[in-house]
Every structure is written in C-alpha cells, then in structure tokens.
XYZ file of C-alpha atoms in Angstrom:
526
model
C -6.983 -19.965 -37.377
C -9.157 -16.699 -36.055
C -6.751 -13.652 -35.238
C -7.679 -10.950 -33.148
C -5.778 -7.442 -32.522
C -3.126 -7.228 -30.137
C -5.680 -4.682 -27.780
C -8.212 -7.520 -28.401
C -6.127 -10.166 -27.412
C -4.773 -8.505 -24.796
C -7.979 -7.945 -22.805
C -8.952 -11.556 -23.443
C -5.520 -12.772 -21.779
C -6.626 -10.202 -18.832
C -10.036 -11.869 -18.306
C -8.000 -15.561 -18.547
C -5.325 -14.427 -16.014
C -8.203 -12.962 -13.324
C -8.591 -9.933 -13.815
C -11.883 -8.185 -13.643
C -11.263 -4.344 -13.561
C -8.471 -1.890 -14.967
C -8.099 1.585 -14.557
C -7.448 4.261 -17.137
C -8.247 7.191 -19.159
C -8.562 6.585 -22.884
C -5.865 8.540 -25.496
C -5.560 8.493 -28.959
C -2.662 6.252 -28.464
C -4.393 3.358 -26.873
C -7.817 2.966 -28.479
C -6.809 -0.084 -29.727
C -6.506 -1.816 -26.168
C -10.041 -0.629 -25.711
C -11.399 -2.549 -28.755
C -11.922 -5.789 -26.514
C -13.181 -3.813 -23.823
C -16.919 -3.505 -24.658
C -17.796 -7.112 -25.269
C -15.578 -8.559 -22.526
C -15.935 -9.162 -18.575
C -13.392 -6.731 -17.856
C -14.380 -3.703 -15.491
C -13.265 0.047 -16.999
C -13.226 2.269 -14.681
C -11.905 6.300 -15.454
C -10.827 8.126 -12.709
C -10.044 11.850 -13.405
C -6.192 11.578 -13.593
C -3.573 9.280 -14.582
C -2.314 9.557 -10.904
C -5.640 8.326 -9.930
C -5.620 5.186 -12.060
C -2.713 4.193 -10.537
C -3.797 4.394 -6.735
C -7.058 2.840 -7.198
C -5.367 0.317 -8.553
C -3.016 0.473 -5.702
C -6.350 0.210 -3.153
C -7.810 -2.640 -5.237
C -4.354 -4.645 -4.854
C -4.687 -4.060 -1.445
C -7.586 -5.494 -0.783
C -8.087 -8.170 -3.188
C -4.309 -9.421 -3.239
C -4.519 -9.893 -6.899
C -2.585 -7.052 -9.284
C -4.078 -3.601 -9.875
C -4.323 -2.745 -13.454
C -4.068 0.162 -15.675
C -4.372 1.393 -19.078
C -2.116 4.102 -19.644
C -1.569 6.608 -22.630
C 1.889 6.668 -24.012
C 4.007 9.411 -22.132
C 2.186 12.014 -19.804
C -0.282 9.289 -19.523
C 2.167 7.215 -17.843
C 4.800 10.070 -16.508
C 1.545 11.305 -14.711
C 0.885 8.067 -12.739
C 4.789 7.755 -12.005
C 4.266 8.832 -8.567
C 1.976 6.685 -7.660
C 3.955 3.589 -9.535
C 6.373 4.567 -7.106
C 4.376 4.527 -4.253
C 3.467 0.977 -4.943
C 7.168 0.005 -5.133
C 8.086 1.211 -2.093
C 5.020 -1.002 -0.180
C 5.473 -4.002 -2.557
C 1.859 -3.697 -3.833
C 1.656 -5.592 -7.161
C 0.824 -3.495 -10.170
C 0.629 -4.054 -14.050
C 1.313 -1.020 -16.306
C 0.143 -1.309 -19.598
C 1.045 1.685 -21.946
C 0.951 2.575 -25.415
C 4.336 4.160 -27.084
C 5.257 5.541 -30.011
C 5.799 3.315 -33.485
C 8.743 1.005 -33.359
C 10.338 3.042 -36.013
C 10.123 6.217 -34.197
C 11.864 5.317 -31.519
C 14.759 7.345 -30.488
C 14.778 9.572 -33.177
C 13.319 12.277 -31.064
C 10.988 13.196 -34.422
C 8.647 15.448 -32.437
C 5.736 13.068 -31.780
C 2.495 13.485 -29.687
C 3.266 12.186 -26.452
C 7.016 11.048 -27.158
C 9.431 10.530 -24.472
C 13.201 10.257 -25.232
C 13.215 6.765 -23.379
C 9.781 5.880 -21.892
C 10.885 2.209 -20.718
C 14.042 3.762 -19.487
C 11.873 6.099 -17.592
C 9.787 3.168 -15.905
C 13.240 0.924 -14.871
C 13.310 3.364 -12.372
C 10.319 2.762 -10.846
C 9.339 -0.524 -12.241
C 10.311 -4.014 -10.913
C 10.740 -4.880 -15.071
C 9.326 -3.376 -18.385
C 8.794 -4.634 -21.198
C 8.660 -3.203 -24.742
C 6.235 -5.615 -26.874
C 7.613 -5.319 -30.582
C 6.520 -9.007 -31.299
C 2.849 -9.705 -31.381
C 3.286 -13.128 -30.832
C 5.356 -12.970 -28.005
C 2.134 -11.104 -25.690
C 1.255 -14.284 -24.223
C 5.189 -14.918 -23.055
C 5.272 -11.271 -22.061
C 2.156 -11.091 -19.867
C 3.275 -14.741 -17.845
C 6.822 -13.169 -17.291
C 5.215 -9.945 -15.881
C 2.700 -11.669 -13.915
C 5.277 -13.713 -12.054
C 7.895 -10.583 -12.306
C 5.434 -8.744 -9.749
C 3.802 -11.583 -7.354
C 6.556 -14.571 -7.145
C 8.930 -12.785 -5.087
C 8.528 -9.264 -3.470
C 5.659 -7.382 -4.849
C 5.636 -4.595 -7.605
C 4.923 -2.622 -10.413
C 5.771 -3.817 -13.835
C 5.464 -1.866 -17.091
C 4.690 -3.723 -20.548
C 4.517 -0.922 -23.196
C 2.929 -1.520 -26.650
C 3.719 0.268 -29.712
C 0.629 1.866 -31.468
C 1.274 0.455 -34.676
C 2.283 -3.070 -32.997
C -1.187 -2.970 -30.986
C -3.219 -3.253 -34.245
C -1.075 -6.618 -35.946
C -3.112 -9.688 -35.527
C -2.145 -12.557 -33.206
C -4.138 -16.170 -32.516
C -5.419 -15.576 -29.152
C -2.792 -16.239 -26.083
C -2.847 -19.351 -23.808
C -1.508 -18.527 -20.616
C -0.477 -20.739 -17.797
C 0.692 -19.572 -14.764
C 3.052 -21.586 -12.841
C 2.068 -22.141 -9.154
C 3.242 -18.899 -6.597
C 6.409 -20.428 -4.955
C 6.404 -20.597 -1.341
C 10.615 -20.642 -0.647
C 10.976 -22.288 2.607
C 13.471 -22.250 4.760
C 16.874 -24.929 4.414
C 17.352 -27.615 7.021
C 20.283 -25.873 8.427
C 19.023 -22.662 9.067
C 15.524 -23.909 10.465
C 17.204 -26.189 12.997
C 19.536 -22.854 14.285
C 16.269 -20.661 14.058
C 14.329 -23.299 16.294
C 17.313 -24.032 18.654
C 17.077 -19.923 19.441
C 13.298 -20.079 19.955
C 14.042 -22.929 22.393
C 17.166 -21.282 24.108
C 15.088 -18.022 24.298
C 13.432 -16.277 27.695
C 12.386 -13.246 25.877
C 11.587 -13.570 22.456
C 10.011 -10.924 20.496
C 8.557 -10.889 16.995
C 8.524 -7.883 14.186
C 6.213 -8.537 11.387
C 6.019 -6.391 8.446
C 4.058 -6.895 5.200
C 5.134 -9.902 4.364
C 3.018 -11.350 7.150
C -0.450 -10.974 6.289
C -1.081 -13.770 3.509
C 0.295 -15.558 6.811
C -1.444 -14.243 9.244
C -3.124 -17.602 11.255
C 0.664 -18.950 11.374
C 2.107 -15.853 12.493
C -0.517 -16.218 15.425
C 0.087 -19.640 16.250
C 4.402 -19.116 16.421
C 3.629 -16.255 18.587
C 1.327 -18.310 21.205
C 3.892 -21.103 21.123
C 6.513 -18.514 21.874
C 4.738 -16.194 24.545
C 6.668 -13.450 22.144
C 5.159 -10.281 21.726
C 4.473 -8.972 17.956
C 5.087 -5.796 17.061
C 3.227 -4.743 13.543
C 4.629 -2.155 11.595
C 1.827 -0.051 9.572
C 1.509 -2.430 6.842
C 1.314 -5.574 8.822
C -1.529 -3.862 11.100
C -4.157 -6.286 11.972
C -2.275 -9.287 11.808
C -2.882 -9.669 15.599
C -5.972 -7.935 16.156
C -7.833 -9.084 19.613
C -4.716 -11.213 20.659
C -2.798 -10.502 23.883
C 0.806 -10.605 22.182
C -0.051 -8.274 20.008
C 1.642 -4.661 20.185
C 0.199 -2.631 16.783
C 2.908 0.252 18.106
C 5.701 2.222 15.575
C 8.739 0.681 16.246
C 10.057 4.002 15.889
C 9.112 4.550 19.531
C 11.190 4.364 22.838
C 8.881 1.585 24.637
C 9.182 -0.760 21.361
C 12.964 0.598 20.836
C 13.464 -0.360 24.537
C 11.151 -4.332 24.831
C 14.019 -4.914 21.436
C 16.881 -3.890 23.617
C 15.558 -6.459 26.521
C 14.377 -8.875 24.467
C 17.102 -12.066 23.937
C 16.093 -12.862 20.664
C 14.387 -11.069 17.986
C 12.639 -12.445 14.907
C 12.431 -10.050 12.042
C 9.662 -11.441 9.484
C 8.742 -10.002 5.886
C 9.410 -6.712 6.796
C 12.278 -4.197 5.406
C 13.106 -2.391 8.478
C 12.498 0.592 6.871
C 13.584 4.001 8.090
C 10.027 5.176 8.031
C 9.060 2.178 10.363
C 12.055 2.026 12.496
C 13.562 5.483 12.627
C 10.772 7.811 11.857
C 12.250 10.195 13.828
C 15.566 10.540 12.338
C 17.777 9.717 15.971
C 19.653 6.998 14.141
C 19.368 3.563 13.198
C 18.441 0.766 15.427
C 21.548 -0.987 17.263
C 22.560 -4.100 16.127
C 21.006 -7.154 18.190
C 23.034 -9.538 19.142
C 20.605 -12.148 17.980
C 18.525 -11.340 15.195
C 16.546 -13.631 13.102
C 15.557 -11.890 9.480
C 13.304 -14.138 7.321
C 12.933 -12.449 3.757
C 11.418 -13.459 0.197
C 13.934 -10.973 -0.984
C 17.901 -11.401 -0.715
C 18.477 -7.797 -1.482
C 16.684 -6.894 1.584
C 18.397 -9.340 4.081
C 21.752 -7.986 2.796
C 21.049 -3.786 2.487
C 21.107 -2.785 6.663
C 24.392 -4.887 7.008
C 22.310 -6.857 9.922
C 24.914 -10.122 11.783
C 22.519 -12.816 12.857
C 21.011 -15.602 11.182
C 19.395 -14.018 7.743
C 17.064 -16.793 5.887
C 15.886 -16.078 2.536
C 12.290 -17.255 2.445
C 8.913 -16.839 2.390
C 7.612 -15.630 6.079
C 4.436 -18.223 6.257
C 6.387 -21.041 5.053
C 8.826 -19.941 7.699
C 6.489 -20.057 10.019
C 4.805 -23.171 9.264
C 8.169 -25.361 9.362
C 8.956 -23.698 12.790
C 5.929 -24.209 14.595
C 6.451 -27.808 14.943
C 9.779 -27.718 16.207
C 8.406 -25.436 19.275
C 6.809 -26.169 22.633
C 4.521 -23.641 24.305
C 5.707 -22.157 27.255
C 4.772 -19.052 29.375
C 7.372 -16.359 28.455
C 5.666 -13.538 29.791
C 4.728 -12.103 26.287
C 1.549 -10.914 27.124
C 2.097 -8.993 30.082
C 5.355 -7.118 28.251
C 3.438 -6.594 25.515
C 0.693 -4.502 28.015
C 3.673 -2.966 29.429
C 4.966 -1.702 26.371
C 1.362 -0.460 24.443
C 0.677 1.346 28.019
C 3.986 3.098 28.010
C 3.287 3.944 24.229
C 0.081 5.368 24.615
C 1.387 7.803 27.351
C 4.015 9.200 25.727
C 1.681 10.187 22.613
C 0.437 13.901 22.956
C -3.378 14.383 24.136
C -4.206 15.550 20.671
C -2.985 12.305 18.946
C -4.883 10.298 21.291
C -8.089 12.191 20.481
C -7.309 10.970 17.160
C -6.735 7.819 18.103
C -10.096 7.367 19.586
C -11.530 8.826 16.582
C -10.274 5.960 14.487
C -11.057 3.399 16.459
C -14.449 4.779 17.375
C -14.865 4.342 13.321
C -14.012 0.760 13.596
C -16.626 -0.060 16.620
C -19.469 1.699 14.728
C -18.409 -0.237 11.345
C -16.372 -3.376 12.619
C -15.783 -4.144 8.536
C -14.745 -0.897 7.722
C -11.306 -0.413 5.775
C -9.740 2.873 6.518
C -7.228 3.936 3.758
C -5.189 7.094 4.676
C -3.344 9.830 3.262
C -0.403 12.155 5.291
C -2.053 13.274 7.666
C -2.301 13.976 11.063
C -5.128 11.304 12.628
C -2.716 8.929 9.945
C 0.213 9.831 11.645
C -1.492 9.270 14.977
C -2.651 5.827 14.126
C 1.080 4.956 12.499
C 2.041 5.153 15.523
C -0.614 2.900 17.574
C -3.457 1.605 16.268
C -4.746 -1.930 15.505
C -6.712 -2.571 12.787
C -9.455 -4.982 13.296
C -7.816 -7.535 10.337
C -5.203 -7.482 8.340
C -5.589 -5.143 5.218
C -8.179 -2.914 7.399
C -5.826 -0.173 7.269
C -2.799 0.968 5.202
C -2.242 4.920 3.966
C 0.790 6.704 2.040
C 2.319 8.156 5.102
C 5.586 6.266 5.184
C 8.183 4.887 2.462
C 7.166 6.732 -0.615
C 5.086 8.858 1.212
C 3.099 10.573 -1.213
C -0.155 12.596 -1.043
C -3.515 12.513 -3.178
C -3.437 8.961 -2.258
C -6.528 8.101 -0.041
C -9.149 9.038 -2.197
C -8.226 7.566 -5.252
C -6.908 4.121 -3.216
C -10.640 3.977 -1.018
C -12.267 4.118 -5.128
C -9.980 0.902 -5.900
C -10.516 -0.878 -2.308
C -14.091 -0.440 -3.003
C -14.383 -2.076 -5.916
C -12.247 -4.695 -4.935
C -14.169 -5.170 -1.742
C -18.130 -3.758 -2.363
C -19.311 -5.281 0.417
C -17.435 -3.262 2.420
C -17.632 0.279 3.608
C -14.204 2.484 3.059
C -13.476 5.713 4.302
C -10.538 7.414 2.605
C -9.086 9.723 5.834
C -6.948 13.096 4.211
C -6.176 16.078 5.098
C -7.407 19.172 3.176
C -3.914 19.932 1.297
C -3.994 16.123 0.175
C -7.071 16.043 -1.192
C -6.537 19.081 -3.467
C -4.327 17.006 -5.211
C -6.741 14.177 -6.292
C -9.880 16.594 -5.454
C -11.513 15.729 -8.782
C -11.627 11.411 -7.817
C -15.059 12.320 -5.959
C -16.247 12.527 -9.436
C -14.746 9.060 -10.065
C -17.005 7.888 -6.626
C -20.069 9.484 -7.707
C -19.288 7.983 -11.428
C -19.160 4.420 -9.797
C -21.158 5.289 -6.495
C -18.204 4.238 -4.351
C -19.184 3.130 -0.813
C -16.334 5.624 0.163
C -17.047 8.102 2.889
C -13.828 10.592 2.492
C -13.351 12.102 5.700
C -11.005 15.709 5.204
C -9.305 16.824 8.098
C -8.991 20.218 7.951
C -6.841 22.447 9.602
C -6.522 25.174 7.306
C -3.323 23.870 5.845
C 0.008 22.001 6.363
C 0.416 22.182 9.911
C 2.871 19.189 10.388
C 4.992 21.125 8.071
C 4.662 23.859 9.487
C 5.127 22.335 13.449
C 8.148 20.929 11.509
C 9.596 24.315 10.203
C 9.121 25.775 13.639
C 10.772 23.547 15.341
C 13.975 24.243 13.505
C 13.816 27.846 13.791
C 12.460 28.269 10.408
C 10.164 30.928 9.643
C 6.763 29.106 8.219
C 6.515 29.731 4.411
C 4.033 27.945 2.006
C 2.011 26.011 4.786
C -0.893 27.837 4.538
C -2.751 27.155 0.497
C -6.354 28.192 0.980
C -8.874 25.455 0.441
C -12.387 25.284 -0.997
C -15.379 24.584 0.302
C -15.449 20.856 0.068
C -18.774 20.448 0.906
C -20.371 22.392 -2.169
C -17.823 20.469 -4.678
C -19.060 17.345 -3.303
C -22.613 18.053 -3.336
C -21.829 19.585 -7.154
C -20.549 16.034 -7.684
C -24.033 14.677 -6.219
C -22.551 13.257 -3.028
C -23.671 13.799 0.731
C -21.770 15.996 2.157
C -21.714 17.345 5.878
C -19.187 19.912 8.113
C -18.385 18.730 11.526
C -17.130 20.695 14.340
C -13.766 18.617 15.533
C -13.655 14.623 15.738
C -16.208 14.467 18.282
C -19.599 12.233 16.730
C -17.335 11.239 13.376
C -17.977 7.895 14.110
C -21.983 7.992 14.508
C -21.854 10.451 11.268
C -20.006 7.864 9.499
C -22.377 5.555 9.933
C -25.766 7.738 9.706
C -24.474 9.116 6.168
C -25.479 7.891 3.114
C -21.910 6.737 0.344
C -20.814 8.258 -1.258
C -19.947 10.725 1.344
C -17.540 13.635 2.103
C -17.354 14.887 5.797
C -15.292 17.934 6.409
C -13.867 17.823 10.160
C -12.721 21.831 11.021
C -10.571 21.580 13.394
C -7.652 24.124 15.159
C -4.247 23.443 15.699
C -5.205 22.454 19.357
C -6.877 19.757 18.406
C-alpha cells in the first residue's frame, strides 16, 4: 500500500473534505504540511501576519459558509492569530486551525525550544470550540471528521488540531473521510404545538433573528408574512429581510425596538444569543423579562445562560421554522405598519452625523447592488450597527460587537474575496484600525483582491475619545499619528485616491479600479 507524509496526506484529506484555499505563513515548523501543497488543488494564500490568516479566513467563512482554513507555525504563529480565533468564536464563524508543535517528547519539559509554549493546546481550549493534539498518524482521518463536525454540526467555531513536527513526517495510507450529513435538530411535538398555539393566540407578534437565521433565510420570510410580525435583525442576521415590509434591520439596543418588544404580546427569539453588544450596547441594563418569549437555539448553553422563563426549544432555527409554518394562518397583524413606525422613530433619534453615514453606506450599495461591505470599529460601522439593511444576507458583517476587535476589515474583505470573486468588497476602517493590519494591502495587491478599503479618517480614536469625555476623563492616547495611506498603497501598486468627507464615495467606489484604497478626511463634525 502507497504511504504518503502526514503534511501530504493532510492536504489531500483538505481537497476531499472541500476545501480549496488556506491561509498561512510558512515556518520552519510546518514545511512539512506544505509538501502536498504544490501539486494539489488547494489555494495558498500568505497574508503578512498570522492575525491576518486568521481573518481572511474569517471573511472567506463568511461568505462561502464552508470553514476558513489556516496553516499556522507552532507558537507565535498561532498565539499571533489568537485574537482573531477569538473573534470567530464570539460570531460562531467556523474555523480550522492547523498548527505545528513541538516533538512529542518535548512536551512539557520546558527544554528551551524555538517556538515552545508551556501548553499550546491548553492555550487554544480557551478560545477553541476543541483541539486536538495528533500523536497518532493514523488517527488524521478520525481527527479531521471529528473537527469538521466539532465546528459546523452545532453552533459554529474555531477548532485547533496541532501536529507535532516529528509526527508530521511518519507515513500514513491516505485518509478516507466521510462526513455524516449536517443535522438539522427540529423541534419536539410538544413544544411545536405550544409555540404554534402562541402564534395563533397572538395580536402582536414580533420576531428577533440573529445569525442563526441566514442559512434560513426564505423560511424566516415566509413565518414572518404568515404572522404580520415584524423582524428585527441584529448585525449578523442583516439582510435576511432586505426589500420586505416586516423587516426592521434596527439595534435592538435602541428605545423604538426596546419599546415595539415591550408592546409586542409575544416575542420569538431565533438563532440569536441576545448578546449584550446587540441588546444592551449601551450599558442601561439588560432587557426585562417578557412575559412570553419564544427562544429557538442549536445550542442548549445559550437557551439556559440569560436565565430567560418562556418556552426555550433547542433546535435548529430553519427547521423551526419550517415545522411552524404549516401550523399558521395568515392574518393582518399590523406588522408592517409597526415595523415603519419603529425604523422612523429609529432613524430620528440617530445624530445628523450618523445618518450622513448612513447614506454613505447605502449609497455604496445602490451604485454596486452586489457589493459586500465588511467593517472594522468604526464610526460609519457603528452607524450602520445601528440601522442599516444589507441588500442579502452575508452583505454585511464587521468586528464591532462581541469580540470586537480591530485590524479586522482588511484582512476579512482579502478572504470574502476569494471566497466570492465575482463580487466587489470594500473593507470600511478607520485609520487607527488599519494600522494594525496596514501591511494586508500587500496581501491584495499579492492576489489582486477586488477589495476597495475605504479608511475613515479622523485623525485618530475619536469614539474613544467622545467616550473619555463624556465621563469627565481627560483624553489620553486617542490621538496616534497616521501615515499617508495613499503613498503606502500606491508603494504596494494599488489605486489610491483622498476624498474630502463621504460626499461622492459611492461614485468613487465604483469609478476606481481594485484593488483600491480611498482615504475619506473627515473632522469630528462630520
């Protein structure tokens, strides 16, 4: 029987199980999984940080719906992408770690090693849904199923398979793997016939759908019609509704949402967290119990963690869905004109200057209707967190909430756009946040992206520093000088433009040639 490596046979079980790119930077401790590399149909692409590898293949799991994948040196290799690991925890986006560590021998006898970490898989528990620590060569095939359905049969994740250097050389007959079809848990009997007989009973119903919703996205609309209910999107789920009546792409952290849940007589809660970032951006407390609240959940963790009464129903939220819908009857509710009531009332109370944003945004969208718009933590982000549709699902996500890291957009617009090369990306960040992954336009010019980063610059951290003010602290640190973007991205052999303010973004968006870097100047006014 023909053996190959471990590194060999490992790309070959990547290419059975789907997957046509990984990200990584190449170490001295993993050029054995790049052995299969050259001959195979696997995509390498090298971004200019370890960070980097991990949001692009954040962006590409995004998009695509299949795992992001990187190749990882063993420890600042991987302690260098942590943050971004963590990033995808926190928004369920499925991820597969693959790292190199030190021998088996070695381990945890702290012998002074390149690149050795006192624990490295104890390191990753913490951030990882499950890691693994391959010490048997024949057991990569067993590994690789478990950590395939570890990350995409219930909630969404990272997981971390580590490799030893001198177990990645040991020869192994080439893996057969066989998935076993993605569950779909529906709901019981019981708790669909109490969930229908509350649709039925209810006047004025009103949907939240998070994440969860999106692979579900037709049924979601269909529930909603036969309801007249309202559905209110939080950022992940944006686009889920996109041209319908019902739908109400507002924060839930705002009084008109806060308020339609308070008057609504039943709420349904689907694939979403309820996450403080969502619900309680600002800090003013959690939301008040409803007296009838229906949470559907993939994840019994999450049904249990806010100590919600009502009728919890561990599930998937499109199988949900689907047994529901029959049981209902359409009938006018009013949805459509409280949802108008309450996306009026939530555009008023947003300041002039986050409604210029706003219109920025969406004037992106109408000048390229395909467009995914990946953000960082910044301020048009923040705007559009708060109310903005998206013009389908997956059109636009960002770092801004949950983990809420920065350095993501540009790295994450690299990995949408090679999942999704048909389409044109613009990674939206401010001009701290993309000093922190500045060097990724290298990594678009490398690939020529069809990424237009847009950098909104206002001369430094000015939420922080509106945030500092405002409780009486004197602003210190808020202020980092920045370069001039536009050289660094021409240096990189991009276009590259300034623009005065947001006004003509859109029509420069779509006159310049991608890979593209536009710098917006704007003042705090704006």
């Amino acid at each position: 029987m023909s053996t190959l490596s471990v590194g060999e046979a490992l790309i070959a079980a990547l290419k059975d199980l789907g997957v046509d790119t990984v990200f990584g930077i190449p170490g001295v401790h993993t050029v054995e999984l790049y052995r299969g590399l050259a001959g195979s149909a696997v995509r390498h692409v090298t971004p200019r940080h370890e960070q980097g590898a991990a949001f692009m293949a954040d962006g590409y799991a995004r998009v695509t719906g299949r795992p992001g994948v990187c190749l990882l040196i063993t420890g600042p290799g991987f302690t260098n992408a942590i943050t971004a690991i963590a990033q995808a925890r926190a928004d369920s986006v499925p991820m597969l770690i693959l790292s190199g560590v030190n021998p088996v021998e070695t381990r945890g006898r702290h012998l002074g090693l390149l690149h050795e970490l006192p624990d490295q898989a104890a390191l990753s528990r913490t951030v990882c849904l499950k890691t693994w620590t391959l010490t048997d060569p024949e057991a990569l095939g067993d590994v690789l199923t478990e950590a395939f359905v570890t990350m995409t049969h219930g909630r969404p994740g990272p997981v971390h398979i580590e490799i030893p250097i001198d177990v990645m050389k040991m020869r192994v007959p080439r893996p057969r793997i066989s998935l076993p079809p993605k569950p779909r848990p529906a709901p019981t009997a019981e708790a669909l016939t109490k969930a229908a007989r509350l649709c039925t009973e209810s006047r004025s119903p009103l949907i939240l759908a998070g994440g969860g919703c999106v692979p579900a996205a037709a049924s979601l609309r269909n529930v909603a019609a036969a309801l007249d209910a309202p559905v209110v999107s939080t950022i992940n789920a944006r686009g889920v509704m996109a041209g319908h009546p019902l739908k109400l792409p507002v924060s839930p952290s705002l009084d008109p949402v806060r308020d339609l849940m308070a008057r609504s007589d039943l709420v349904l809660a689907l694939g979403t967290e309820m996450g403080r970032t969502d619900y309680d951006m600002y800090d003013r407390g959690a939301l008040p119990p409803h007296p009838n609240l229906v949470r559907v959940d993939i994840d019994s963790e999450q049904l249990t963690a806010r100590g919600d009464s009502g009728l919890q129903i561990i599930g998937d939220a499109g199988a949900f869905l689907d047994a529901l819908h029959p049981h209902l009857s359409p009938e006018a509710r009013g949805g459509a004109a409280r949802a108008a009531v309450a996306r009026r009332r939530a555009m008023d109370g947003l300041s002039p200057a986050y409604r210029r944003q706003i219109e920025m945004i969406e004037g992106i969208w109408r000048a390229l209707p395909d467009a995914i718009i990946v953000g960082d933590s910044t301020q048009p982000v923040y705007a559009g967190n708060l109310l903005i549709d998206a013009p389908c699902p997956g059109a636009w996500f960002n770092s801004a909430t949950g983990y809420g890291t920065l350095g993501y957009a540009l790295p994450a617009a690299i990995g949408a756009a090679i999942g999704a090369p048909d389409r044109p990306v613009v990674a939206l960040t401010g001009d701290g946040g993309l000093q922190f992954s500045l060097s990724e336009l290298g990594s678009a010019a490398d690939i020529d992206a069809n990424v237009t980063t847009l950098v909104w610059n206002n001369a430094g951290y000015q939420e922080i520093e509106a945030a500092m003010l405002a409780d009486d602290v004197t602003p210190v640190g808020v202020t980092p000088s920045a370069p001039d973007f536009v050289a660094i991205a021409r240096a990189y052999g991009l276009h590259a433009d300034r623009l005065d303010g947001p006004r003509g973004v859109p029509e420069k968006v779509l006159s310049t040639p991608r890979p593209a870097l536009l710098d917006i100047r704007v003042s705090k006014e704006i």
